[in-house]
XYZ file of C-alpha atoms in Angstrom:
629
model
C -10.339 -162.084 69.742
C -14.144 -161.892 69.392
C -14.800 -159.522 72.277
C -13.714 -155.932 71.953
C -11.012 -154.661 74.316
C -11.602 -151.398 76.171
C -9.125 -149.152 78.000
C -10.264 -148.280 81.530
C -8.803 -145.933 84.155
C -9.458 -146.591 87.833
C -9.312 -144.333 90.945
C -6.084 -145.793 92.294
C -2.569 -144.391 92.759
C -1.298 -145.691 89.410
C -0.996 -143.710 86.187
C -2.085 -146.683 84.111
C -4.822 -147.836 81.748
C -6.257 -151.318 82.317
C -7.479 -153.647 79.550
C -10.840 -155.428 79.863
C -12.920 -157.341 77.354
C -16.423 -156.152 76.550
C -18.922 -159.035 76.181
C -20.898 -159.170 72.943
C -24.134 -158.396 74.837
C -22.791 -155.021 75.992
C -22.111 -151.732 74.234
C -20.212 -148.813 75.683
C -18.944 -145.388 74.630
C -15.805 -143.508 75.566
C -16.430 -141.484 78.735
C -18.920 -143.964 80.196
C -18.557 -145.681 83.564
C -18.150 -149.422 83.812
C -17.995 -151.841 86.730
C -14.906 -154.076 86.628
C -12.979 -156.492 88.819
C -9.567 -155.428 90.140
C -7.793 -157.990 92.322
C -11.051 -159.469 93.532
C -12.733 -156.122 94.283
C -15.393 -154.377 92.239
C -14.288 -150.955 91.025
C -15.951 -148.177 89.035
C -13.823 -147.242 86.052
C -14.040 -144.777 83.167
C -13.654 -145.906 79.558
C -10.925 -143.848 77.864
C -10.359 -145.831 74.658
C -10.635 -149.004 72.601
C -8.095 -151.398 71.123
C -8.007 -154.656 69.178
C -4.942 -156.097 70.901
C -3.480 -156.288 74.394
C -0.089 -157.199 75.849
C -1.907 -159.475 78.304
C -3.089 -162.934 77.277
C -5.910 -163.318 79.816
C -8.288 -160.402 80.305
C -11.249 -160.081 82.627
C -14.698 -159.221 81.307
C -16.478 -155.984 82.143
C -19.025 -156.787 84.859
C -21.547 -154.092 83.948
C -21.907 -150.948 81.843
C -23.323 -148.231 84.103
C -24.111 -145.511 81.537
C -26.068 -145.653 78.310
C -24.739 -142.239 77.313
C -21.258 -141.145 78.472
C -21.157 -138.793 81.467
C -17.798 -137.406 80.377
C -17.393 -136.026 76.883
C -14.331 -135.350 74.699
C -13.940 -131.928 76.344
C -13.656 -133.563 79.794
C -10.983 -135.887 78.461
C -9.107 -133.014 76.877
C -9.280 -130.877 80.034
C -8.040 -133.730 82.231
C -5.223 -134.438 79.771
C -3.977 -130.842 79.833
C -4.281 -130.591 83.610
C -2.153 -133.730 83.891
C 0.483 -132.038 81.723
C 0.376 -128.875 83.797
C 0.375 -130.546 87.229
C 2.343 -133.619 88.391
C -0.728 -135.824 88.754
C -2.196 -138.455 86.417
C -5.146 -137.753 84.159
C -7.329 -140.208 86.096
C -7.250 -138.033 89.239
C -8.798 -135.119 87.366
C -11.327 -137.302 85.521
C -12.754 -138.670 88.762
C -12.924 -135.130 90.182
C -15.504 -134.478 87.441
C -17.926 -137.054 88.889
C -20.010 -136.541 92.052
C -19.289 -139.023 94.850
C -22.680 -140.695 94.257
C -21.588 -141.742 90.752
C -18.293 -143.197 91.997
C -20.178 -145.922 93.895
C -21.459 -147.897 90.937
C -24.902 -146.292 90.778
C -26.585 -146.436 87.377
C -27.630 -143.154 85.847
C -29.518 -142.467 82.612
C -28.103 -139.378 80.974
C -29.889 -137.803 78.021
C -27.625 -136.890 75.150
C -27.351 -133.132 74.707
C -28.452 -131.564 71.455
C -26.582 -128.252 71.248
C -28.539 -125.170 70.210
C -27.713 -123.662 66.814
C -25.808 -120.543 67.912
C -22.938 -118.669 66.340
C -19.391 -119.792 67.008
C -17.878 -118.398 70.220
C -14.407 -116.927 70.427
C -12.854 -117.195 73.857
C -12.221 -113.774 75.435
C -11.168 -112.760 78.927
C -12.318 -109.596 80.703
C -11.267 -108.369 84.140
C -13.840 -106.283 85.952
C -12.393 -104.149 88.747
C -14.518 -102.573 91.481
C -14.213 -102.316 95.243
C -17.394 -104.230 96.130
C -19.179 -107.293 94.808
C -22.473 -105.453 94.277
C -20.781 -103.035 91.845
C -18.990 -105.816 89.979
C -22.135 -107.925 89.733
C -24.139 -104.982 88.393
C -21.685 -104.754 85.513
C -21.746 -108.352 84.286
C -25.371 -109.181 85.192
C -26.699 -108.382 81.700
C -23.990 -110.523 80.115
C -25.166 -113.461 82.242
C -28.759 -112.897 81.106
C -27.730 -112.803 77.449
C -25.657 -115.987 77.640
C -28.415 -117.902 79.467
C -30.557 -117.540 76.358
C -28.148 -119.854 74.528
C -26.721 -122.140 77.218
C -25.362 -122.241 80.754
C -23.351 -119.893 82.964
C -21.046 -120.923 85.814
C -20.165 -118.399 88.560
C -17.468 -119.357 91.069
C -16.813 -117.948 94.549
C -13.826 -118.488 96.880
C -15.767 -119.485 100.027
C -19.145 -120.946 100.944
C -19.980 -117.932 103.153
C -19.196 -115.593 100.238
C -21.322 -117.704 97.888
C -24.337 -117.721 100.196
C -24.307 -113.946 100.629
C -23.911 -113.389 96.883
C -26.691 -115.905 96.206
C -29.177 -113.667 98.024
C -28.427 -110.856 95.565
C -28.337 -112.992 92.406
C -31.625 -114.782 93.231
C -33.466 -111.447 93.002
C -32.560 -111.215 89.306
C -32.790 -114.945 88.499
C -35.571 -116.343 90.724
C -35.902 -120.129 90.642
C -33.023 -120.544 88.171
C -30.048 -121.159 90.450
C -28.261 -124.422 91.126
C -25.626 -124.405 93.876
C -22.644 -126.735 94.342
C -20.139 -126.616 97.201
C -18.305 -129.039 99.478
C -20.596 -128.549 102.496
C -23.560 -130.104 100.709
C -24.490 -133.680 101.394
C -23.669 -136.340 98.815
C -27.309 -136.469 97.728
C -27.670 -132.663 97.515
C -24.506 -132.392 95.443
C -25.627 -135.099 93.039
C -29.062 -133.498 92.575
C -27.484 -130.100 91.857
C -25.081 -131.731 89.385
C -27.939 -133.598 87.668
C -30.104 -130.495 87.241
C -27.278 -128.279 86.009
C -26.175 -130.265 82.953
C -27.868 -127.889 80.472
C -29.522 -124.440 80.373
C -28.583 -123.632 83.965
C -27.151 -120.861 86.109
C -24.729 -122.672 88.390
C -23.122 -121.067 91.457
C -20.318 -122.868 93.235
C -16.967 -122.888 94.945
C -13.709 -124.314 93.545
C -15.240 -127.810 93.306
C -17.948 -126.698 90.858
C -15.469 -125.942 88.072
C -15.103 -129.683 87.447
C -18.913 -130.065 87.338
C -19.364 -127.485 84.581
C -22.526 -127.749 82.419
C -22.185 -129.383 79.026
C -23.512 -126.311 77.199
C -21.332 -123.828 79.110
C -21.277 -120.371 77.501
C -19.739 -118.135 80.162
C -17.487 -118.640 83.187
C -17.269 -115.973 85.913
C -14.637 -116.091 88.667
C -15.529 -113.703 91.478
C -12.793 -112.413 93.831
C -10.139 -113.605 91.385
C -7.272 -112.776 93.760
C -8.517 -114.961 96.625
C -6.010 -117.436 98.135
C -8.893 -119.900 98.629
C -8.790 -120.758 94.936
C -5.662 -122.795 95.588
C -6.356 -126.383 96.667
C -4.049 -127.180 99.584
C -4.416 -130.948 99.400
C -3.680 -133.519 96.733
C -4.080 -132.976 93.862
C -2.694 -129.454 94.342
C -3.987 -127.030 91.717
C -5.024 -123.401 91.293
C -8.509 -122.656 90.030
C -7.294 -119.926 87.650
C -5.062 -122.379 85.798
C -7.894 -124.872 85.439
C -10.354 -122.118 84.468
C -8.154 -120.745 81.676
C -7.741 -124.259 80.299
C -11.479 -124.933 80.505
C -12.479 -121.746 78.684
C -10.108 -122.612 75.875
C -11.162 -126.256 75.662
C -14.839 -125.186 75.593
C -14.057 -121.952 73.714
C -16.162 -119.752 75.989
C -15.792 -116.286 77.478
C -14.215 -115.731 80.893
C -14.978 -112.859 83.286
C -12.510 -112.281 86.125
C -13.940 -110.076 88.848
C -12.211 -108.556 91.893
C -11.077 -105.362 93.584
C -7.513 -105.895 92.316
C -6.082 -108.417 89.826
C -3.499 -111.099 90.436
C -0.022 -110.134 89.219
C -0.130 -112.652 86.367
C -3.497 -111.237 85.283
C -2.114 -107.693 85.392
C 0.742 -108.592 83.036
C -1.884 -109.458 80.409
C -4.083 -106.470 81.224
C -1.414 -103.843 80.608
C -0.986 -104.999 76.998
C -4.685 -104.633 76.217
C -7.026 -101.664 75.944
C -9.202 -100.567 78.880
C -12.943 -100.276 78.387
C -14.497 -96.898 79.234
C -16.290 -96.727 82.578
C -19.644 -95.997 80.890
C -19.487 -98.907 78.421
C -21.402 -102.047 79.335
C -19.495 -105.287 79.641
C -21.767 -107.059 77.152
C -20.943 -104.404 74.550
C -17.273 -104.755 75.412
C -17.260 -108.479 74.779
C -19.075 -108.024 71.473
C -16.525 -105.359 70.486
C -13.709 -107.774 71.209
C -15.367 -110.466 69.099
C -15.504 -108.033 66.187
C -11.899 -106.940 66.763
C -10.309 -110.391 67.031
C -11.667 -113.458 65.310
C -8.672 -115.680 65.995
C -9.190 -118.848 68.055
C -6.516 -119.734 70.631
C -5.229 -123.293 70.570
C -4.944 -125.144 73.869
C -1.476 -125.770 75.267
C -0.139 -126.636 78.708
C 0.488 -123.018 79.769
C -3.034 -121.808 80.548
C -2.210 -118.276 81.711
C 0.017 -117.271 78.816
C -2.442 -117.355 75.946
C -4.019 -113.928 75.519
C -4.252 -110.351 76.644
C -7.003 -109.442 79.098
C -9.266 -106.415 78.835
C -9.735 -104.328 81.986
C -13.097 -102.803 82.869
C -12.468 -100.434 85.802
C -15.423 -98.842 87.611
C -13.549 -97.574 90.684
C -14.103 -93.826 90.847
C -12.922 -92.930 94.349
C -9.717 -93.754 96.196
C -10.241 -94.473 99.880
C -7.535 -92.778 101.990
C -4.906 -94.968 103.664
C -2.817 -93.210 106.304
C 0.541 -94.742 107.250
C 1.607 -94.137 110.874
C 5.219 -94.833 111.911
C 5.407 -96.413 115.386
C 9.012 -97.624 115.163
C 9.938 -96.086 118.521
C 6.998 -97.606 120.409
C 7.367 -100.909 122.241
C 3.713 -101.471 123.177
C 1.160 -102.979 120.796
C -1.320 -100.179 121.441
C 0.817 -97.057 121.284
C -0.157 -93.604 122.622
C -0.713 -92.515 118.988
C -3.309 -95.279 118.539
C -5.064 -94.279 121.759
C -5.263 -90.607 120.840
C -6.549 -91.299 117.320
C -9.178 -93.648 118.727
C -10.178 -91.037 121.295
C -10.500 -88.347 118.616
C -12.826 -90.503 116.528
C -15.121 -91.834 119.255
C -15.397 -88.311 120.700
C -16.970 -87.355 117.365
C -19.412 -90.301 117.747
C -17.745 -92.262 114.944
C -17.696 -96.046 115.009
C -14.218 -97.484 114.572
C -12.793 -100.964 114.049
C -9.457 -102.202 115.402
C -7.918 -105.074 113.390
C -5.643 -107.688 114.960
C -5.419 -110.914 112.996
C -4.871 -113.351 115.866
C -7.760 -114.973 117.702
C -7.934 -115.640 121.430
C -6.332 -113.850 124.355
C -2.693 -114.826 123.667
C -0.692 -116.828 121.151
C 1.406 -119.287 123.189
C 2.128 -120.733 126.652
C 5.551 -120.639 128.275
C 7.650 -120.457 131.444
C 8.386 -117.067 133.003
C 11.793 -118.312 134.197
C 13.436 -120.357 131.425
C 11.219 -119.213 128.502
C 10.306 -122.808 127.660
C 7.385 -122.855 125.173
C 4.805 -125.645 125.386
C 4.330 -127.398 122.043
C 2.229 -130.276 120.742
C 3.891 -133.708 120.789
C 2.254 -134.586 117.460
C 3.030 -131.229 115.840
C 5.714 -128.592 116.375
C 3.046 -125.928 116.892
C 2.916 -123.849 120.070
C -0.111 -124.650 122.213
C -2.900 -122.097 122.440
C -4.134 -121.356 125.971
C -7.510 -122.543 127.231
C -7.114 -121.113 130.704
C -10.799 -121.407 131.568
C -10.110 -125.158 131.747
C -6.373 -124.887 132.596
C -5.619 -126.585 129.305
C -3.661 -125.964 126.135
C -4.773 -126.958 122.639
C -2.874 -127.619 119.427
C -4.204 -125.336 116.646
C -3.545 -128.056 114.043
C -4.502 -131.463 115.450
C -6.751 -130.088 118.258
C -5.138 -132.288 120.905
C -5.789 -131.037 124.449
C -3.106 -130.906 127.154
C -3.369 -130.347 130.903
C -1.207 -127.407 131.909
C 1.058 -127.721 134.976
C 1.425 -124.880 137.482
C 5.227 -125.100 137.337
C 7.421 -125.513 134.273
C 8.444 -129.195 133.743
C 11.651 -128.045 132.031
C 13.229 -126.021 134.865
C 10.842 -126.949 137.704
C 11.171 -123.369 138.978
C 9.156 -120.925 136.887
C 5.420 -120.594 136.697
C 3.445 -121.110 133.491
C 1.849 -118.098 131.824
C 0.516 -117.001 128.441
C 2.532 -114.874 126.019
C 1.720 -112.857 122.938
C -1.299 -110.789 122.015
C -4.632 -111.943 120.642
C -7.762 -110.023 119.662
C -9.348 -110.697 123.068
C -6.367 -109.094 124.816
C -6.652 -106.035 122.548
C -10.304 -105.723 123.596
C -9.345 -106.121 127.278
C -6.770 -103.305 127.036
C -9.134 -100.944 125.224
C -11.887 -101.486 127.782
C -9.476 -100.325 130.463
C -8.370 -97.288 128.425
C -11.926 -96.307 127.402
C -14.156 -97.427 130.308
C -17.113 -95.372 129.079
C -16.992 -96.686 125.499
C -18.699 -99.828 124.229
C -16.039 -102.315 123.044
C -17.155 -105.587 121.409
C -15.796 -108.105 118.938
C -17.096 -108.198 115.371
C -19.456 -111.136 115.858
C -21.102 -109.669 118.975
C -21.176 -105.967 118.108
C -24.417 -103.996 118.245
C -25.463 -100.827 116.403
C -24.316 -98.715 119.356
C -20.886 -100.397 119.700
C -18.251 -97.683 119.388
C -15.062 -99.767 119.116
C -15.233 -103.051 117.192
C -12.405 -105.591 117.560
C -11.946 -108.025 114.687
C -9.625 -110.298 112.780
C -9.622 -110.389 108.974
C -13.011 -112.116 109.282
C -14.545 -108.662 109.041
C -13.952 -108.942 105.285
C -16.478 -111.797 105.061
C -19.120 -109.138 104.414
C -19.559 -108.472 100.692
C -20.820 -104.961 101.092
C -19.277 -101.773 102.460
C -20.415 -101.216 106.027
C -21.397 -97.540 106.034
C -21.758 -97.607 109.839
C -18.008 -98.006 110.454
C -16.139 -94.800 109.736
C -12.478 -95.642 110.303
C -10.332 -98.767 110.562
C -7.134 -99.202 112.577
C -4.856 -102.090 111.600
C -2.225 -102.770 114.237
C -0.474 -105.857 112.829
C 0.322 -105.015 109.196
C 3.971 -105.894 109.894
C 2.977 -109.433 110.882
C 1.415 -109.946 107.458
C 4.353 -108.332 105.682
C 6.936 -110.520 107.451
C 5.356 -113.880 106.675
C 7.553 -116.363 104.836
C 7.224 -116.584 101.067
C 7.694 -114.163 98.197
C 3.944 -113.393 98.049
C 3.896 -111.737 101.495
C 4.177 -108.164 100.185
C 1.570 -108.605 97.456
C -0.841 -110.369 99.825
C -0.420 -107.526 102.345
C -1.170 -104.980 99.606
C -4.430 -106.776 98.761
C -5.360 -107.159 102.431
C -4.829 -103.482 103.295
C -6.715 -102.239 100.251
C -9.651 -104.549 100.933
C -9.794 -103.184 104.471
C -9.574 -99.592 103.257
C -12.637 -100.021 101.033
C -14.572 -101.518 103.932
C -14.509 -98.268 105.940
C -16.274 -95.068 104.981
C -13.459 -92.638 105.846
C -10.419 -94.831 105.324
C -7.794 -96.826 107.181
C -4.907 -96.140 109.560
C -1.976 -98.543 109.127
C 0.533 -98.688 111.990
C 3.994 -99.993 111.167
C 7.541 -100.201 112.547
C 8.834 -100.815 109.032
C 7.925 -97.508 107.382
C 10.844 -97.674 104.909
C 9.376 -100.709 103.139
C 8.427 -99.927 99.531
C 4.879 -101.171 100.123
C 4.100 -98.235 102.417
C 5.619 -95.744 99.968
C 3.347 -97.003 97.166
C 0.228 -97.844 99.162
C -1.102 -94.305 98.818
C -0.316 -94.097 95.070
C -2.426 -95.397 92.178
C -2.459 -99.188 92.265
C -0.514 -99.816 88.995
C 2.545 -98.125 90.567
C 2.790 -100.865 93.188
C 2.221 -103.588 90.578
C 5.057 -102.247 88.412
C 7.446 -102.111 91.376
C 6.551 -105.633 92.501
C 6.930 -106.970 88.967
C 10.328 -105.307 88.515
C 11.609 -107.065 91.657
C 10.186 -110.408 90.579
C 11.626 -110.065 87.094
C 15.101 -109.544 88.567
C 14.741 -112.531 90.922
C 13.045 -114.797 88.350
C 9.934 -115.180 90.481
C 6.376 -115.740 89.190
C 5.024 -114.600 86.804
C 8.510 -114.437 85.182
C 9.593 -117.822 86.444
C 8.192 -120.950 88.028
C 8.753 -121.948 91.653
C 7.975 -125.403 92.979
C 8.024 -126.458 96.617
C 8.641 -130.143 97.264
C 7.802 -131.320 100.779
C 8.632 -134.822 101.953
C 7.466 -136.287 105.250
C 8.136 -139.332 107.427
C 7.992 -140.307 111.099
C 11.784 -140.630 111.597
C 13.632 -137.302 111.445
C 17.201 -138.518 110.842
C 16.172 -140.908 108.079
C 14.007 -138.201 106.494
C 16.863 -135.678 106.380
C 19.135 -138.212 104.638
C 16.484 -138.896 102.007
C 15.793 -135.183 101.581
C 19.527 -134.730 100.881
C 19.411 -137.552 98.317
C 16.463 -135.855 96.625
C 18.339 -132.520 96.611
C 21.392 -134.116 94.966
C 19.185 -135.900 92.440
C 17.690 -132.557 91.352
C 21.013 -130.700 91.471
C 22.597 -133.244 89.099
C 20.090 -132.189 86.439
C 21.372 -128.605 86.554
C 18.288 -127.138 88.227
C 18.354 -124.237 90.699
C 17.392 -125.905 93.979
C 17.528 -124.799 97.621
C 17.332 -126.894 100.777
C 16.596 -129.162 102.384
C 15.120 -126.911 105.062
C 12.694 -127.625 107.835
C 9.132 -126.892 106.731
C 7.428 -123.902 108.342
C 5.598 -126.361 110.591
C 8.358 -128.936 111.000
C 6.234 -131.637 112.602
C 2.590 -132.135 111.727
C 0.352 -134.929 113.004
C 3.299 -137.146 113.884
C 5.286 -136.633 110.660
C 8.480 -134.593 110.295
C 8.688 -132.464 107.152
C 11.554 -131.136 105.025
C 11.165 -128.863 102.006
C 13.088 -128.199 98.801
C 12.507 -125.161 96.593
C 13.164 -125.420 92.847
C 13.228 -122.427 90.495
C 13.189 -122.315 86.719
C 12.445 -119.861 83.929
C 10.935 -122.689 81.888
C 7.584 -124.042 83.041
C 7.751 -127.149 80.850
C 11.155 -128.316 82.091
C 10.237 -127.856 85.760
C 6.972 -129.742 85.395
C 8.741 -132.619 83.653
C 11.291 -132.648 86.473
C 8.567 -132.895 89.106
C 7.025 -135.880 87.361
C 10.400 -137.620 87.508
C 11.091 -136.637 91.140
C 7.730 -137.997 92.268
C 8.726 -141.372 90.816
C 12.151 -141.092 92.464
C 10.593 -140.243 95.851
C 8.556 -143.441 95.681
C 11.812 -145.388 95.451
C 12.948 -143.636 98.650
C 9.733 -144.745 100.403
C 8.790 -141.250 101.603
C 5.583 -139.306 101.130
C 5.929 -136.320 98.817
C 3.811 -133.275 97.991
C 4.757 -130.970 95.112
C 3.219 -127.505 94.799
C 3.824 -125.392 91.679
C 3.437 -121.616 92.028
């Protein structure tokens, strides 16, 4: 065959490489984009290899080569390959995540080949910097960023766009005119321009998306607020940023800084086996010391968080008091104890904040006679009241419903709202303290005495010195959420709140005997050790791997039968599997959902199983989502 055969991957739901012939007038390199024909439609593909033979006798020619120099290098290919091993998704999905949307439309782009600077070999190290507030953490690793920018690029990641924008204001003061910003709220053109100008010698700020747009000459990766739940992508392909980041730093062999008020449990397991840097030692010196101490280079495998110990740099010097108040014998949301503590503080002209993590006036609509609860016909979610318009709204699909005056179920009782929202808390407190100024967080003024807020109050990066004391009334709601992470997430949430207030936090609970409240006032490693001991006994992460498989379809009875078939298929392989159970939100946007939970001590075996079960689910003609934790 005179024309060379190239291997091309395409953005379709098939884990397959396609063969095309390259005309003699064209040249192409691995990692370049090409325009090809697939079933009569033009598609942008990525060249992943070359071959001299093909199992097919008639091959189509490449229509056009779009790149003179490849946009994706060997490191991109390697990263995508390892992500495909770690998660149950094909390599092609991750490769196309590395290209801006503009470049997926067949647009030509001239990309200058990068000539790397002659610098000494890097040895990948990971440091965790612990401090209560972003400004303190940033002050520690700022000089390291400056040093690395002299030799290449630095990528700093943030969990949310609002967090990024507030941090950007601080970072721009030290690096004026040097920042490039990438996040999902930018337009297609803005995102492409930021990608184009951040290929080399750049300081790139971004959210989770930006990790896949890393500069070619990356020297340092910083992940701010490492423990944030927003680093997990909740839509296909499901992945956690920390897994991808650890793989990237090892593929590129660059340093990684993790930065937060408290580490993730998996991070802590690596921290406790490594030395802790003194509080007065700079982070740049610390990294250099580690380079001198350990010259070994880690090899990349498919277990990104198990490769190396992590050094802790702790600058927290003061523990903010958390006071636990037992209200087990109180039936009302705002107990007399809460009222008296609030009165004592506002009498001393202190500003206080009351936390209730539910928006609106109430949480559901129901009948006062038969207790019927109004739910969405598309979803199984309870409707939220919009009584100003006599309507209810689904919190998931946003469908509006007219509310009847009488219950359609019993035709006797009247319809009313149930539950407590932040607006109702404010309404009650205005009645109790008629002379005090009570406002919600977004509308509060400097003279507001009682501020009502959800967890959104934590969107501020800096400690608000004007608020003296916080009162959290719904800690039990957080603690009783489904999932094994509920206790750890509540620990992080309460400690973040405590550092937000100048004089500390009151936590009201009816579950005072829970081990969280016993350890909340101790040094933080005590809670981590207790949580890890429980997880070790139950084979939960980080000592085991848990996967949740959710299947969905429009017909409930048929779906349950297929969920049972899937359960039996997994059980036959000797795996520990539970279910099928109704998903937490059983019906969502017209689809019923059943879940299976699979546990294993071996990450490799569980991931291989998921690959097989995804193929099996296709034979059952149901939609499947697999999430590995």
